[in-house]
PDB file of C-alpha atoms in Angstrom:
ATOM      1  CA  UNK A   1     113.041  81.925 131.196  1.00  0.00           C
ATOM      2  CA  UNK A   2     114.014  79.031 133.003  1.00  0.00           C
ATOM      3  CA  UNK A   3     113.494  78.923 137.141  1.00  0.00           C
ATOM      4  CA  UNK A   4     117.045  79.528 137.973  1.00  0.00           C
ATOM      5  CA  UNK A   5     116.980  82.703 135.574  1.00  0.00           C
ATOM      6  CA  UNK A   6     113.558  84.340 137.237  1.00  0.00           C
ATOM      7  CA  UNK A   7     115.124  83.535 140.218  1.00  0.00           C
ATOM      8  CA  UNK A   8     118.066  85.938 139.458  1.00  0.00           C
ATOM      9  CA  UNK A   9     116.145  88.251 138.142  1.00  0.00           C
ATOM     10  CA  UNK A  10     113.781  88.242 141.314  1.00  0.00           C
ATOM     11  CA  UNK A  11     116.864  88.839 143.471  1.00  0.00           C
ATOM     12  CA  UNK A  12     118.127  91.519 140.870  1.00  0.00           C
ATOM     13  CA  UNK A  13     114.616  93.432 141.384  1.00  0.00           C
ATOM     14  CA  UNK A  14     114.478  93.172 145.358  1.00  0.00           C
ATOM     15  CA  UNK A  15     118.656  94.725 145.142  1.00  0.00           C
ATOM     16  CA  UNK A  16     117.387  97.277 143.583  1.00  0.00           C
ATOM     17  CA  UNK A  17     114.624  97.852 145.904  1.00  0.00           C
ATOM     18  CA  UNK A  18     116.683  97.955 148.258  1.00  0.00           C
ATOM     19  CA  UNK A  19     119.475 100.067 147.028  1.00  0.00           C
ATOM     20  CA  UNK A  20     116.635 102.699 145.905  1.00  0.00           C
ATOM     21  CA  UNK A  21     115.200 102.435 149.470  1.00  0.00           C
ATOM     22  CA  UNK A  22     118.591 103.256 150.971  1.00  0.00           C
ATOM     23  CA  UNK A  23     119.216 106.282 148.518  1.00  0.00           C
ATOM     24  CA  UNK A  24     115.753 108.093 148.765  1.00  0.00           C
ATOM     25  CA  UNK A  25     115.998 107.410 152.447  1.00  0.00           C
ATOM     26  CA  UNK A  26     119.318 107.848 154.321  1.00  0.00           C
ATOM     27  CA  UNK A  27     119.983 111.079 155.743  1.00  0.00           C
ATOM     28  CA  UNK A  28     122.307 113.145 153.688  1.00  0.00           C
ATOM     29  CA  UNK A  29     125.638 112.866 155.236  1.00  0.00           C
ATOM     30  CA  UNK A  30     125.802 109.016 155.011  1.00  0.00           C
ATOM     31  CA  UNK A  31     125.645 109.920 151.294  1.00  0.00           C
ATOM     32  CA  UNK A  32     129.098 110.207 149.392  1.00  0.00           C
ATOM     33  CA  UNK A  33     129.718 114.247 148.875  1.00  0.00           C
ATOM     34  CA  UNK A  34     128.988 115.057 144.477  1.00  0.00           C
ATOM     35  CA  UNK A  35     129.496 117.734 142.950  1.00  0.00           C
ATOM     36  CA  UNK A  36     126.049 119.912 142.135  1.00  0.00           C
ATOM     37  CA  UNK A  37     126.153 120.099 138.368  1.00  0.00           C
ATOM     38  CA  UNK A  38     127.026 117.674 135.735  1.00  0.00           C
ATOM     39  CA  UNK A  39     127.073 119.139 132.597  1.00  0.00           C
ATOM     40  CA  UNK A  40     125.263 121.856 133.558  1.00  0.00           C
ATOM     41  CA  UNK A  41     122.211 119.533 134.970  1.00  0.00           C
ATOM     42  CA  UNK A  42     121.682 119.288 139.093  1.00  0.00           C
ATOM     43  CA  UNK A  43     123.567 116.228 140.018  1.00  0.00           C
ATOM     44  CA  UNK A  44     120.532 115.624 142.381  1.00  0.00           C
ATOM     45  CA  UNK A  45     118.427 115.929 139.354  1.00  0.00           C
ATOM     46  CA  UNK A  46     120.595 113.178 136.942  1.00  0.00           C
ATOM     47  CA  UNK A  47     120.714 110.134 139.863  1.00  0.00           C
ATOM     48  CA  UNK A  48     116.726 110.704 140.611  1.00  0.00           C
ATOM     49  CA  UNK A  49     116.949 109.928 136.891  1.00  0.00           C
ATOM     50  CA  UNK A  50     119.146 107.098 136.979  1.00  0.00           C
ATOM     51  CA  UNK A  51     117.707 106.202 139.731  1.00  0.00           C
ATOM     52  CA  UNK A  52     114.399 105.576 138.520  1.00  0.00           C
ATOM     53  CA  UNK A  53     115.777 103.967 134.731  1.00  0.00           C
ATOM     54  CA  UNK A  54     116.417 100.281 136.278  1.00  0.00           C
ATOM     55  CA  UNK A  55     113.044  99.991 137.768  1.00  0.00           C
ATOM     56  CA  UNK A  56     110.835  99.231 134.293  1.00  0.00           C
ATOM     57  CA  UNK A  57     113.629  96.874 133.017  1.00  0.00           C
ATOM     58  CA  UNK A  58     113.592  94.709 135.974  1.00  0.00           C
ATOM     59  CA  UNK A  59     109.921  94.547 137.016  1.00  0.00           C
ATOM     60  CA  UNK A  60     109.321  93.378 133.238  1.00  0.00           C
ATOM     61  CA  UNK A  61     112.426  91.082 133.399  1.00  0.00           C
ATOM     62  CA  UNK A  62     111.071  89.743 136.455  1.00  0.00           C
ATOM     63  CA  UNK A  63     107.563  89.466 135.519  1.00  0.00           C
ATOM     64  CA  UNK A  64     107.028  89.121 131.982  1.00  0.00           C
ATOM     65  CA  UNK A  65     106.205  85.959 130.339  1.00  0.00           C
ATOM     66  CA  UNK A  66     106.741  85.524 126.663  1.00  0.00           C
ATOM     67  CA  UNK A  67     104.556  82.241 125.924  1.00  0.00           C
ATOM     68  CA  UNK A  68     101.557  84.955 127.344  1.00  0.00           C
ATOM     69  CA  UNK A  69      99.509  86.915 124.854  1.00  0.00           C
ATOM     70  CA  UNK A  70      99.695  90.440 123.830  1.00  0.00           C
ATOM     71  CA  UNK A  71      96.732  91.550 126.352  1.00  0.00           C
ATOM     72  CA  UNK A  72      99.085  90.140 128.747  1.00  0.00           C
ATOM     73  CA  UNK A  73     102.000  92.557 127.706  1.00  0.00           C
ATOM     74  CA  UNK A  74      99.934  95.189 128.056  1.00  0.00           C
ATOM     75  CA  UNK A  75      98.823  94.220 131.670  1.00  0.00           C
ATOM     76  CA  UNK A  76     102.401  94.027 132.400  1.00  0.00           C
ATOM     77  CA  UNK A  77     103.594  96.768 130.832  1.00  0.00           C
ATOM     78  CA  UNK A  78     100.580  99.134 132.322  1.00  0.00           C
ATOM     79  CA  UNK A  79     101.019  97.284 135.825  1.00  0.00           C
ATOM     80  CA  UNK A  80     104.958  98.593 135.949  1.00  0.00           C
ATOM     81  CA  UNK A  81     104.144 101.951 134.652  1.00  0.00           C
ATOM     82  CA  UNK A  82     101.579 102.719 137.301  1.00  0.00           C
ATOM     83  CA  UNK A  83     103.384 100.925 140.313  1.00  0.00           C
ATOM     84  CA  UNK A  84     106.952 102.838 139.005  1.00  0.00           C
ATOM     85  CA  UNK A  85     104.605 105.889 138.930  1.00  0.00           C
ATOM     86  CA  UNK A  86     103.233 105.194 142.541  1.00  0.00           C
ATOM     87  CA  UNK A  87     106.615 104.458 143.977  1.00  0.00           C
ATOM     88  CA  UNK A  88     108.605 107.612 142.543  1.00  0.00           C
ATOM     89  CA  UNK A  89     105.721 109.694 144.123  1.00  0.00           C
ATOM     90  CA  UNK A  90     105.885 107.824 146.839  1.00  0.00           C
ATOM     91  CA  UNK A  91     109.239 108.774 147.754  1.00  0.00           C
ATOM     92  CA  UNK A  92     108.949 111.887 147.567  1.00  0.00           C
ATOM     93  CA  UNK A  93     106.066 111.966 149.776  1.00  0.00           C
ATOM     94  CA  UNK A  94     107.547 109.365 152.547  1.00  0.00           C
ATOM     95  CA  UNK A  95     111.159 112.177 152.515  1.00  0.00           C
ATOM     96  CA  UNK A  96     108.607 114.771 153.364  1.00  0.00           C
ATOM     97  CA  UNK A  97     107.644 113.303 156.891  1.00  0.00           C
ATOM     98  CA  UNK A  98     111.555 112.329 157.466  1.00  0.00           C
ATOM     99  CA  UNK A  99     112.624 116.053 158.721  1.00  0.00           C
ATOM    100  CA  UNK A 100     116.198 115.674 156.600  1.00  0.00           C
ATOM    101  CA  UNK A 101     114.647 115.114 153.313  1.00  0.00           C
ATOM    102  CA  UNK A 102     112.365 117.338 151.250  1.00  0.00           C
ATOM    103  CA  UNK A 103     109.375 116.779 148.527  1.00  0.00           C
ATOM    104  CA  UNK A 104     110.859 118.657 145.503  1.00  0.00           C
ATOM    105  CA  UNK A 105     108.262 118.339 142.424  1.00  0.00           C
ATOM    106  CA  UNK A 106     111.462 118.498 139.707  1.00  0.00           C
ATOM    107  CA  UNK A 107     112.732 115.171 141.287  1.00  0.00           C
ATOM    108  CA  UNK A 108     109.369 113.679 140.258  1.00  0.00           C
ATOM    109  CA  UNK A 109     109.872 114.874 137.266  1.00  0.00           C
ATOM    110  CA  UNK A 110     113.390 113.489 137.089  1.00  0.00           C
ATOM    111  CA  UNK A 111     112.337 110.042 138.461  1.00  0.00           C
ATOM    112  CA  UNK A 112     109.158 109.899 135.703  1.00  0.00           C
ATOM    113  CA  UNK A 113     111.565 111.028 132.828  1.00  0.00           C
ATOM    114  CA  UNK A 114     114.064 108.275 134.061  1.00  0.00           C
ATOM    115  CA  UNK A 115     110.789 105.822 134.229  1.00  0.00           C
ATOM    116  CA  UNK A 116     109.561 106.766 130.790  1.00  0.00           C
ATOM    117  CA  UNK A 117     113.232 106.105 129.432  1.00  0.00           C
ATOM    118  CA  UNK A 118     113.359 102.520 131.379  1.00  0.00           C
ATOM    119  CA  UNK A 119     109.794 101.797 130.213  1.00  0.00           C
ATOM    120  CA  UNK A 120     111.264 102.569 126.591  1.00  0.00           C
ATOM    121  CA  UNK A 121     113.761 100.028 127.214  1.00  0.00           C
ATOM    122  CA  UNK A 122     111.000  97.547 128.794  1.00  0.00           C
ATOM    123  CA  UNK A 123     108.747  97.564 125.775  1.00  0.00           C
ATOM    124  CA  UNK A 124     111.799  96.777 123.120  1.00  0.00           C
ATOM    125  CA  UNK A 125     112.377  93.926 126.187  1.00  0.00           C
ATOM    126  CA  UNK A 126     108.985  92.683 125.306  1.00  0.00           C
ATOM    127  CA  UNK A 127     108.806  93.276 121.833  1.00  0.00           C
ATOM    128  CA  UNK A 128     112.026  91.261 121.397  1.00  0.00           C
ATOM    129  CA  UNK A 129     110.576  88.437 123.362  1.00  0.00           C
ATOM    130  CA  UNK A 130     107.231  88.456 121.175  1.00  0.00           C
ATOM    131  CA  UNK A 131     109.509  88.360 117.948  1.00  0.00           C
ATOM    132  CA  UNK A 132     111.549  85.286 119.419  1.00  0.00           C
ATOM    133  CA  UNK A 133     108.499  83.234 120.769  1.00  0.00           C
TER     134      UNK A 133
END
C-alpha cells in the first residue's frame, strides 16, 4: 500500500475511533430516538454489533503489511483480536463510572459477535493480500 493509501486508512481508523468514542459515550438524549426492536432483535443490541464490525477491518487495513511473513499475519491478526477484545470491554466498563450509562454483559456479547464477524472479514483481507503478493 502506497504512503498516501496508509495514510487514508490511518485517518479512516482514528474516524472511527472517534465516532465509536462518541456513541459508547454521549449521554442518551444527544442520541437520535430508534425504535427498540429490529426484527425482533434489541436495536441497542444490533448497533453494539455494528458497532464493533468496522474495528478488525480497519486496524488490519491500517496495519497489515503484505510483503511480511505469515508469523507476521498472525501477530497482526492476534494483536487486533485482543486490543478489539480489550476495547469492547472497555467500554462497557468506562459507561459504568459515567452515571447515564450502564455495563450490560449482552452488549459485550453483541460487540464480540460483531468483532468475530469483522475479524472474519480481516482474515479473507489478509488472505487475499498473501494470494496477490
Amino acid at each position: 500500500m502506497s504512503s498516501k493509501g496508509r495514510t487514508l486508512t490511518l485517518g479512516a481508523f482514528c474516524t472511527y475511533l472517534a465516532a465509536l468514542s462518541y456513541v459508547c459515550f454521549a449521554k442518551p438524549d444527544g442520541l437520535p430516538d430508534m425504535p427498540s426492536e429490529w426484527f425482533g432483535i434489541p436495536i441497542d443490541k444490533a448497533v453494539h454489533f455494528l458497532m464493533f464490525v468496522p474495528y478488525p477491518v480497519l486496524a488490519v487495513l491500517t496495519f497489515h503489511k503484505k510483503n511480511y511473513g505469515v508469523l507476521h499475519d498472525i501477530l497482526i491478526f492476534s494483536i487486533v483480536l485482543v486490543t478489539g477484545t480489550a476495547l469492547a470491554i472497555g467500554t462497557e466498563l468506562i459507561q459504568s463510572t459515567t452515571g447515564y450509562r450502564s455495563f450490560e454483559i449482552n452488549d459485550f456479547y453483541a460487540d464480540a459477535l460483531g468483532m468475530a464477524v469483522g475479524a472474519a472479514l480481516a482474515a479473507g483481507i489478509i488472505i487475499y493480500r498473501r494470494g496477490k503478493a
